[in-house]
PDB file of C-alpha atoms in Angstrom:
ATOM      1  CA  MET Y   8     -37.801   7.266   8.521  1.00 62.00           C
ATOM      2  CA  GLU Y   9     -38.272   3.505   8.671  1.00 82.00           C
ATOM      3  CA  THR Y  10     -37.403   3.253   4.966  1.00 83.00           C
ATOM      4  CA  LEU Y  11     -34.176   5.195   5.496  1.00 84.00           C
ATOM      5  CA  GLY Y  12     -33.154   2.794   8.275  1.00 87.00           C
ATOM      6  CA  ALA Y  13     -33.863  -0.204   6.049  1.00 90.00           C
ATOM      7  CA  ILE Y  14     -31.790   1.303   3.236  1.00 89.00           C
ATOM      8  CA  TYR Y  15     -28.956   2.101   5.622  1.00 88.00           C
ATOM      9  CA  ARG Y  16     -28.871  -1.483   6.914  1.00 91.00           C
ATOM     10  CA  ALA Y  17     -29.424  -3.182   3.539  1.00 89.00           C
ATOM     11  CA  ASP Y  18     -26.684  -5.234   1.964  1.00 88.00           C
ATOM     12  CA  ALA Y  19     -25.710  -5.012  -1.709  1.00 84.00           C
ATOM     13  CA  TYR Y  20     -28.184  -7.779  -2.601  1.00 88.00           C
ATOM     14  CA  ASP Y  21     -31.262  -6.240  -0.919  1.00 90.00           C
ATOM     15  CA  LEU Y  22     -30.648  -2.551  -1.677  1.00 91.00           C
ATOM     16  CA  PRO Y  23     -31.818  -2.539  -5.332  1.00 90.00           C
ATOM     17  CA  GLU Y  24     -35.113  -4.203  -4.344  1.00 91.00           C
ATOM     18  CA  LEU Y  25     -35.719  -1.647  -1.584  1.00 92.00           C
ATOM     19  CA  LEU Y  26     -34.962   1.245  -3.927  1.00 93.00           C
ATOM     20  CA  GLU Y  27     -37.331  -0.044  -6.642  1.00 93.00           C
ATOM     21  CA  ALA Y  28     -40.218   0.295  -4.185  1.00 92.00           C
ATOM     22  CA  ILE Y  29     -39.579   4.061  -3.823  1.00 93.00           C
ATOM     23  CA  PRO Y  30     -41.118   6.366  -6.470  1.00 95.00           C
ATOM     24  CA  PRO Y  31     -38.446   7.852  -8.822  1.00 95.00           C
ATOM     25  CA  LEU Y  32     -38.605  11.474  -7.602  1.00 95.00           C
ATOM     26  CA  LYS Y  33     -38.595  10.436  -3.923  1.00 95.00           C
ATOM     27  CA  ARG Y  34     -35.611   8.195  -4.679  1.00 95.00           C
ATOM     28  CA  ALA Y  35     -33.804  11.155  -6.308  1.00 96.00           C
ATOM     29  CA  GLN Y  36     -34.609  13.319  -3.268  1.00 95.00           C
ATOM     30  CA  LEU Y  37     -33.240  10.608  -0.984  1.00 94.00           C
ATOM     31  CA  ALA Y  38     -30.063  10.285  -3.066  1.00 95.00           C
ATOM     32  CA  THR Y  39     -29.540  14.051  -2.954  1.00 95.00           C
ATOM     33  CA  TYR Y  40     -30.139  14.198   0.801  1.00 94.00           C
ATOM     34  CA  LEU Y  41     -27.762  11.321   1.551  1.00 94.00           C
ATOM     35  CA  TYR Y  42     -25.122  12.662  -0.836  1.00 94.00           C
ATOM     36  CA  GLY Y  43     -25.073  15.943   1.090  1.00 93.00           C
ATOM     37  CA  LYS Y  44     -24.362  14.251   4.435  1.00 92.00           C
ATOM     38  CA  SER Y  45     -20.660  13.518   4.872  1.00 90.00           C
ATOM     39  CA  HIS Y  46     -21.237  10.265   6.753  1.00 92.00           C
ATOM     40  CA  MET Y  47     -23.846   9.093   4.210  1.00 91.00           C
ATOM     41  CA  HIS Y  48     -22.137  10.288   1.024  1.00 92.00           C
ATOM     42  CA  GLN Y  49     -21.338   6.798  -0.327  1.00 92.00           C
ATOM     43  CA  LEU Y  50     -24.855   5.563   0.402  1.00 92.00           C
ATOM     44  CA  GLY Y  51     -26.192   8.589  -1.470  1.00 94.00           C
ATOM     45  CA  LEU Y  52     -24.131   7.551  -4.504  1.00 94.00           C
ATOM     46  CA  LYS Y  53     -25.524   4.003  -4.269  1.00 93.00           C
ATOM     47  CA  VAL Y  54     -29.065   5.348  -4.206  1.00 94.00           C
ATOM     48  CA  ALA Y  55     -28.244   7.710  -7.085  1.00 95.00           C
ATOM     49  CA  ARG Y  56     -27.176   4.714  -9.218  1.00 95.00           C
ATOM     50  CA  ALA Y  57     -30.817   3.625  -9.065  1.00 95.00           C
ATOM     51  CA  CYS Y  58     -32.007   7.047 -10.298  1.00 96.00           C
ATOM     52  CA  GLU Y  59     -32.417   8.479 -13.767  1.00 96.00           C
ATOM     53  CA  ARG Y  60     -30.268  11.520 -14.499  1.00 96.00           C
ATOM     54  CA  GLU Y  61     -33.359  13.581 -15.386  1.00 96.00           C
ATOM     55  CA  ASP Y  62     -34.949  12.848 -11.989  1.00 97.00           C
ATOM     56  CA  LEU Y  63     -31.796  13.913 -10.132  1.00 96.00           C
ATOM     57  CA  VAL Y  64     -31.574  17.120 -12.215  1.00 96.00           C
ATOM     58  CA  ARG Y  65     -35.263  17.854 -11.588  1.00 96.00           C
ATOM     59  CA  VAL Y  66     -34.762  17.463  -7.829  1.00 95.00           C
ATOM     60  CA  ALA Y  67     -31.325  19.054  -7.381  1.00 95.00           C
ATOM     61  CA  GLY Y  68     -30.556  21.041 -10.535  1.00 95.00           C
ATOM     62  CA  GLU Y  69     -26.998  20.897 -11.831  1.00 95.00           C
ATOM     63  CA  ILE Y  70     -25.752  19.163  -8.686  1.00 94.00           C
ATOM     64  CA  GLY Y  71     -28.115  16.319  -9.616  1.00 95.00           C
ATOM     65  CA  SER Y  72     -26.154  15.907 -12.823  1.00 95.00           C
ATOM     66  CA  VAL Y  73     -22.913  15.854 -10.829  1.00 95.00           C
ATOM     67  CA  ILE Y  74     -24.315  13.258  -8.427  1.00 96.00           C
ATOM     68  CA  HIS Y  75     -25.439  11.092 -11.342  1.00 96.00           C
ATOM     69  CA  GLY Y  76     -22.005  11.368 -12.950  1.00 95.00           C
ATOM     70  CA  GLN Y  77     -20.177  10.467  -9.745  1.00 95.00           C
ATOM     71  CA  ALA Y  78     -22.546   7.572  -9.065  1.00 94.00           C
ATOM     72  CA  HIS Y  79     -21.695   6.039 -12.421  1.00 92.00           C
ATOM     73  CA  LEU Y  80     -17.916   6.385 -12.243  1.00 92.00           C
ATOM     74  CA  PRO Y  81     -16.069   3.066 -12.202  1.00 86.00           C
ATOM     75  CA  PRO Y  82     -15.031   2.047  -8.695  1.00 76.00           C
ATOM     76  CA  PRO Y  83     -11.511   3.128  -7.728  1.00 77.00           C
ATOM     77  CA  LYS Y  84      -8.792   0.520  -8.086  1.00 82.00           C
ATOM     78  CA  PRO Y  85      -7.466  -0.722  -4.771  1.00 83.00           C
ATOM     79  CA  ALA Y  86      -4.162   0.787  -3.731  1.00 77.00           C
ATOM     80  CA  ALA Y  87      -1.152  -1.355  -4.459  1.00 73.00           C
ATOM     81  CA  VAL Y  88       0.227  -3.052  -1.389  1.00 70.00           C
ATOM     82  CA  PRO Y  89       3.890  -2.114  -1.056  1.00 63.00           C
ATOM     83  CA  GLU Y  90       6.272  -5.020  -1.014  1.00 64.00           C
ATOM     84  CA  PRO Y  91       8.466  -5.482   2.021  1.00 64.00           C
ATOM     85  CA  GLY Y  92      11.673  -3.527   1.831  1.00 61.00           C
ATOM     86  CA  ASN Y  93      12.608   0.072   1.491  1.00 57.00           C
ATOM     87  CA  LYS Y  94      10.628   2.602  -0.454  1.00 62.00           C
ATOM     88  CA  PRO Y  95      12.472   5.082  -2.635  1.00 65.00           C
ATOM     89  CA  GLY Y  96      14.010   7.768  -0.448  1.00 66.00           C
ATOM     90  CA  GLN Y  97      13.442   5.804   2.756  1.00 68.00           C
ATOM     91  CA  LYS Y  98      16.387   5.306   5.088  1.00 69.00           C
ATOM     92  CA  LYS Y  99      17.233   1.842   6.313  1.00 67.00           C
ATOM     93  CA  ILE Y 100      16.605   1.318   9.983  1.00 66.00           C
ATOM     94  CA  SER Y 101      19.053  -0.623  12.103  1.00 66.00           C
ATOM     95  CA  LEU Y 102      18.779  -1.523  15.734  1.00 72.00           C
ATOM     96  CA  GLY Y 103      22.545  -1.929  15.977  1.00 69.00           C
ATOM     97  CA  GLY Y 104      23.319   1.762  16.224  1.00 65.00           C
ATOM     98  CA  GLN Y 105      25.180   3.999  13.819  1.00 65.00           C
ATOM     99  CA  LYS Y 106      28.075   2.734  11.760  1.00 65.00           C
ATOM    100  CA  LYS Y 107      31.349   3.901  13.146  1.00 67.00           C
ATOM    101  CA  GLU Y 108      33.839   5.020  10.567  1.00 68.00           C
ATOM    102  CA  THR Y 109      37.469   4.041  10.927  1.00 65.00           C
ATOM    103  CA  PRO Y 110      39.230   7.007  12.543  1.00 62.00           C
ATOM    104  CA  LYS Y 111      41.617   8.817  10.232  1.00 65.00           C
ATOM    105  CA  ILE Y 112      45.147   9.145  11.506  1.00 62.00           C
ATOM    106  CA  SER Y 113      47.169  12.253  10.816  1.00 60.00           C
ATOM    107  CA  LEU Y 114      50.862  11.725  10.258  1.00 63.00           C
ATOM    108  CA  GLY Y 115      52.246  15.166  10.751  1.00 62.00           C
ATOM    109  CA  GLY Y 116      49.606  17.762  10.289  1.00 59.00           C
ATOM    110  CA  SER Y 117      49.247  20.007   7.262  1.00 60.00           C
ATOM    111  CA  ALA Y 118      52.956  19.803   6.337  1.00 56.00           C
ATOM    112  CA  ALA Y 119      52.635  16.057   5.734  1.00 54.00           C
ATOM    113  CA  LYS Y 120      50.154  16.490   2.886  1.00 58.00           C
ATOM    114  CA  GLY Y 121      52.845  16.804   0.243  1.00 57.00           C
ATOM    115  CA  ARG Y 122      54.913  13.837   1.435  1.00 57.00           C
ATOM    116  CA  SER Y 123      54.619  10.333   0.113  1.00 54.00           C
ATOM    117  CA  PHE Y 124      54.933   7.426   2.523  1.00 52.00           C
ATOM    118  CA  ASP Y 125      55.143   4.669  -0.087  1.00 55.00           C
ATOM    119  CA  TRP Y 126      58.492   2.730   0.107  1.00 50.00           C
TER     120      TRP Y 126
END
């Protein structure tokens, strides 16, 4: 249990040294255990990077192969930071209220539609 606490608290520099001190099959068991815990999943992948695929398969069967594969995926690219401004499909927001359209004036109802008022 003390070893698990040390691994949990270790930084990226110290972790490989701590993991080297653990026998390969115990390290694979630890990686599998941590991988299965939702709050320790990423730590399980870090530990799995220090394991041989064969050791993970011996300890966890086919899921060991999956863990090994996921542990060796390239890290995800950071999400692009959107530039200030509107995103496609986003409405502009104004604190000045809605635009008021110029009221349309009727000059005689429906009968006036056919008349021309140009002089």
